């Protein structure tokens, strides 16, 4: 068993803001690689492979320096969690090439809603009217971002919705691991298994990256590892109900990055849909916080 860190709300909030900025940066780089801004576009499977490869190298190096105490991992649960995380990350990177980063990020915030729904059959949880109302609100926001009035449903929005579903299912297994294994061990095992899955998948679509793309892939892995590390430590120093709302600033960072780099700024529909999703997710988070979600959860694929 690992020993929880002392509570420090101010540091937890700062670490969460930093994690949000870093995570939005990974999606920006994935968009640059997937849309051809850095050369011939690379497939999402290859981008996610780079994410796991370089994140594993960074986390492995950090663990080698810190030498945290390790216990026997629950490999069966880790494998299920990592498979869903890999699928979620891959779909998210694919979505970033088709729709604005703010839309993709907003839709990804549905993952706790899907996690709640899946907890009913998989964990036997009972869901009350407040949680159902929160889920319904968030899903309405997602429907807005699908832009039904345009006559077509955005393909990228469907990919982002798939990412949220996978990441929501991942939360089920994160709950099973939390409290039983330390955060550094969870990060290491997650990225090791994710790298194995990504390596098997990328064989079928591999393209030789150019120097700029290699640099961007490495940056995605480093930023993701840093984001996960910041979020893990934030969750260890503050209650989930306090920490997680700060993570919604990823929407702001994504919108700014997309506007500055690609000239794509959120429109009225994007702002409305994102606001509705955040309201629903925040209500669900408030309800979950009252049920005392254990600290130390590790998410993000």
CSV table of C-alpha atoms in Angstrom, one decimal, residues 77-224:
chain,number,residue,atom,x,y,z
A,77,UNK,CA,-7.2,-4.9,-14.7
A,78,UNK,CA,-4.3,-2.9,-16.0
A,79,UNK,CA,-4.6,-4.6,-19.5
A,80,UNK,CA,-8.3,-3.7,-19.7
A,81,UNK,CA,-7.7,-0.2,-18.5
A,82,UNK,CA,-4.7,0.4,-20.9
A,83,UNK,CA,-6.6,-1.1,-23.9
A,84,UNK,CA,-9.4,1.4,-23.4
A,85,UNK,CA,-7.0,4.2,-22.8
A,86,UNK,CA,-5.1,3.5,-26.0
A,87,UNK,CA,-8.3,3.4,-28.0
A,88,UNK,CA,-9.5,6.6,-26.4
A,89,UNK,CA,-6.3,8.5,-27.1
A,90,UNK,CA,-6.1,7.2,-30.7
A,91,UNK,CA,-9.7,8.3,-31.4
A,92,UNK,CA,-9.1,11.6,-29.8
A,93,UNK,CA,-6.0,12.3,-31.9
A,94,UNK,CA,-8.0,11.3,-35.0
A,95,UNK,CA,-10.8,13.6,-34.1
A,96,UNK,CA,-8.4,16.5,-33.7
A,97,UNK,CA,-7.7,16.4,-37.4
A,98,UNK,CA,-11.3,16.9,-38.4
A,99,UNK,CA,-12.9,19.3,-35.9
A,100,UNK,CA,-11.8,22.3,-33.8
A,101,UNK,CA,-9.7,21.4,-30.7
A,102,UNK,CA,-12.2,23.0,-28.4
A,103,UNK,CA,-15.0,20.8,-29.8
A,104,UNK,CA,-13.0,17.6,-29.5
A,105,UNK,CA,-11.9,18.6,-25.9
A,106,UNK,CA,-15.5,19.4,-24.9
A,107,UNK,CA,-16.8,16.1,-26.2
A,108,UNK,CA,-14.0,14.2,-24.3
A,109,UNK,CA,-15.4,15.6,-21.1
A,110,UNK,CA,-18.3,13.2,-21.5
A,111,UNK,CA,-16.1,10.4,-20.3
A,112,UNK,CA,-17.2,10.7,-16.6
A,113,UNK,CA,-20.8,10.5,-17.9
A,114,UNK,CA,-20.2,7.3,-19.8
A,115,UNK,CA,-18.2,6.1,-16.8
A,116,UNK,CA,-21.3,6.6,-14.6
A,117,UNK,CA,-23.5,4.8,-17.0
A,118,UNK,CA,-21.2,1.8,-17.3
A,119,UNK,CA,-20.8,1.6,-13.5
A,120,UNK,CA,-24.4,0.6,-13.2
A,121,UNK,CA,-24.0,-2.8,-14.9
A,122,UNK,CA,-20.3,-3.3,-14.2
A,123,UNK,CA,-19.9,-2.1,-10.6
A,124,UNK,CA,-23.5,-2.5,-9.5
A,125,UNK,CA,-23.8,1.2,-8.6
A,126,UNK,CA,-27.1,2.9,-8.1
A,127,UNK,CA,-27.7,6.2,-9.9
A,128,UNK,CA,-30.0,8.8,-8.5
A,129,UNK,CA,-32.0,11.6,-10.2
A,130,UNK,CA,-29.2,14.2,-9.7
A,131,UNK,CA,-26.6,12.1,-11.6
A,132,UNK,CA,-29.1,11.2,-14.3
A,133,UNK,CA,-29.9,14.9,-14.7
A,134,UNK,CA,-26.1,15.7,-15.0
A,135,UNK,CA,-25.7,13.0,-17.6
A,136,UNK,CA,-28.6,14.2,-19.6
A,137,UNK,CA,-27.4,17.8,-19.6
A,138,UNK,CA,-23.9,16.8,-20.8
A,139,UNK,CA,-25.3,14.6,-23.6
A,140,UNK,CA,-27.5,17.6,-24.7
A,141,UNK,CA,-24.2,19.6,-25.0
A,142,UNK,CA,-22.7,16.8,-27.1
A,143,UNK,CA,-25.8,16.8,-29.4
A,144,UNK,CA,-25.3,20.6,-29.9
A,145,UNK,CA,-21.7,20.0,-30.9
A,146,UNK,CA,-22.8,17.4,-33.4
A,147,UNK,CA,-24.4,20.3,-35.3
A,148,UNK,CA,-27.6,18.4,-36.4
A,149,UNK,CA,-29.0,21.5,-38.1
A,150,UNK,CA,-26.2,21.4,-40.7
A,151,UNK,CA,-27.7,18.3,-42.3
A,152,UNK,CA,-24.7,16.1,-41.5
A,153,UNK,CA,-23.0,14.9,-38.4
A,154,UNK,CA,-19.4,15.8,-38.1
A,155,UNK,CA,-17.2,12.7,-38.5
A,156,UNK,CA,-14.7,14.2,-36.1
A,157,UNK,CA,-17.4,14.6,-33.5
A,158,UNK,CA,-18.3,10.9,-33.8
A,159,UNK,CA,-14.6,10.0,-33.3
A,160,UNK,CA,-14.4,12.3,-30.2
A,161,UNK,CA,-17.6,10.7,-28.9
A,162,UNK,CA,-16.0,7.3,-29.3
A,163,UNK,CA,-12.9,8.6,-27.4
A,164,UNK,CA,-15.1,9.7,-24.6
A,165,UNK,CA,-16.9,6.4,-24.4
A,166,UNK,CA,-13.6,4.5,-24.2
A,167,UNK,CA,-12.1,6.8,-21.6
A,168,UNK,CA,-15.4,6.6,-19.6
A,169,UNK,CA,-15.1,2.8,-19.6
A,170,UNK,CA,-11.4,3.2,-18.6
A,171,UNK,CA,-12.6,5.0,-15.4
A,172,UNK,CA,-14.3,1.8,-14.3
A,173,UNK,CA,-10.9,0.0,-14.1
A,174,UNK,CA,-9.2,3.1,-12.7
A,175,UNK,CA,-11.6,2.9,-9.8
A,176,UNK,CA,-10.6,-0.7,-9.2
A,177,UNK,CA,-6.9,0.1,-9.2
A,178,UNK,CA,-7.1,3.3,-7.1
A,179,UNK,CA,-6.2,2.7,-3.4
A,180,UNK,CA,-4.6,-0.7,-4.3
A,181,UNK,CA,-1.5,0.5,-6.2
A,182,UNK,CA,0.6,3.6,-6.1
A,183,UNK,CA,0.2,6.3,-8.8
A,184,UNK,CA,3.8,5.9,-10.2
A,185,UNK,CA,3.2,2.1,-10.5
A,186,UNK,CA,-0.1,2.7,-12.3
A,187,UNK,CA,1.5,5.2,-14.7
A,188,UNK,CA,4.4,2.8,-15.5
A,189,UNK,CA,2.2,-0.2,-16.1
A,190,UNK,CA,-0.3,1.7,-18.0
A,191,UNK,CA,2.2,3.2,-20.4
A,192,UNK,CA,4.1,-0.1,-20.8
A,193,UNK,CA,0.9,-2.0,-21.8
A,194,UNK,CA,-0.3,0.9,-23.9
A,195,UNK,CA,3.1,0.9,-25.7
A,196,UNK,CA,2.8,-2.8,-26.4
A,197,UNK,CA,-0.7,-2.5,-27.9
A,198,UNK,CA,0.3,0.6,-29.9
A,199,UNK,CA,3.4,-1.1,-31.3
A,200,UNK,CA,1.3,-4.0,-32.6
A,201,UNK,CA,-1.3,-1.7,-34.1
A,202,UNK,CA,1.2,0.7,-35.8
A,203,UNK,CA,2.9,-2.1,-37.8
A,204,UNK,CA,0.0,-2.0,-40.3
A,205,UNK,CA,0.1,1.8,-41.0
A,206,UNK,CA,3.7,2.8,-40.3
A,207,UNK,CA,5.2,5.7,-42.3
A,208,UNK,CA,8.6,7.1,-41.9
A,209,UNK,CA,8.3,10.5,-40.0
A,210,UNK,CA,10.4,13.4,-41.0
A,211,UNK,CA,12.5,15.3,-38.4
A,212,UNK,CA,9.8,17.7,-37.5
A,213,UNK,CA,7.3,14.9,-37.0
A,214,UNK,CA,9.7,12.9,-34.8
A,215,UNK,CA,10.2,16.0,-32.7
A,216,UNK,CA,6.4,16.5,-32.4
A,217,UNK,CA,5.8,12.8,-31.5
A,218,UNK,CA,8.5,13.1,-28.8
A,219,UNK,CA,6.9,16.3,-27.5
A,220,UNK,CA,3.5,14.6,-27.4
A,221,UNK,CA,4.9,11.8,-25.2
A,222,UNK,CA,6.8,14.2,-23.0
A,223,UNK,CA,3.8,16.5,-22.5
A,224,UNK,CA,1.5,13.6,-21.9
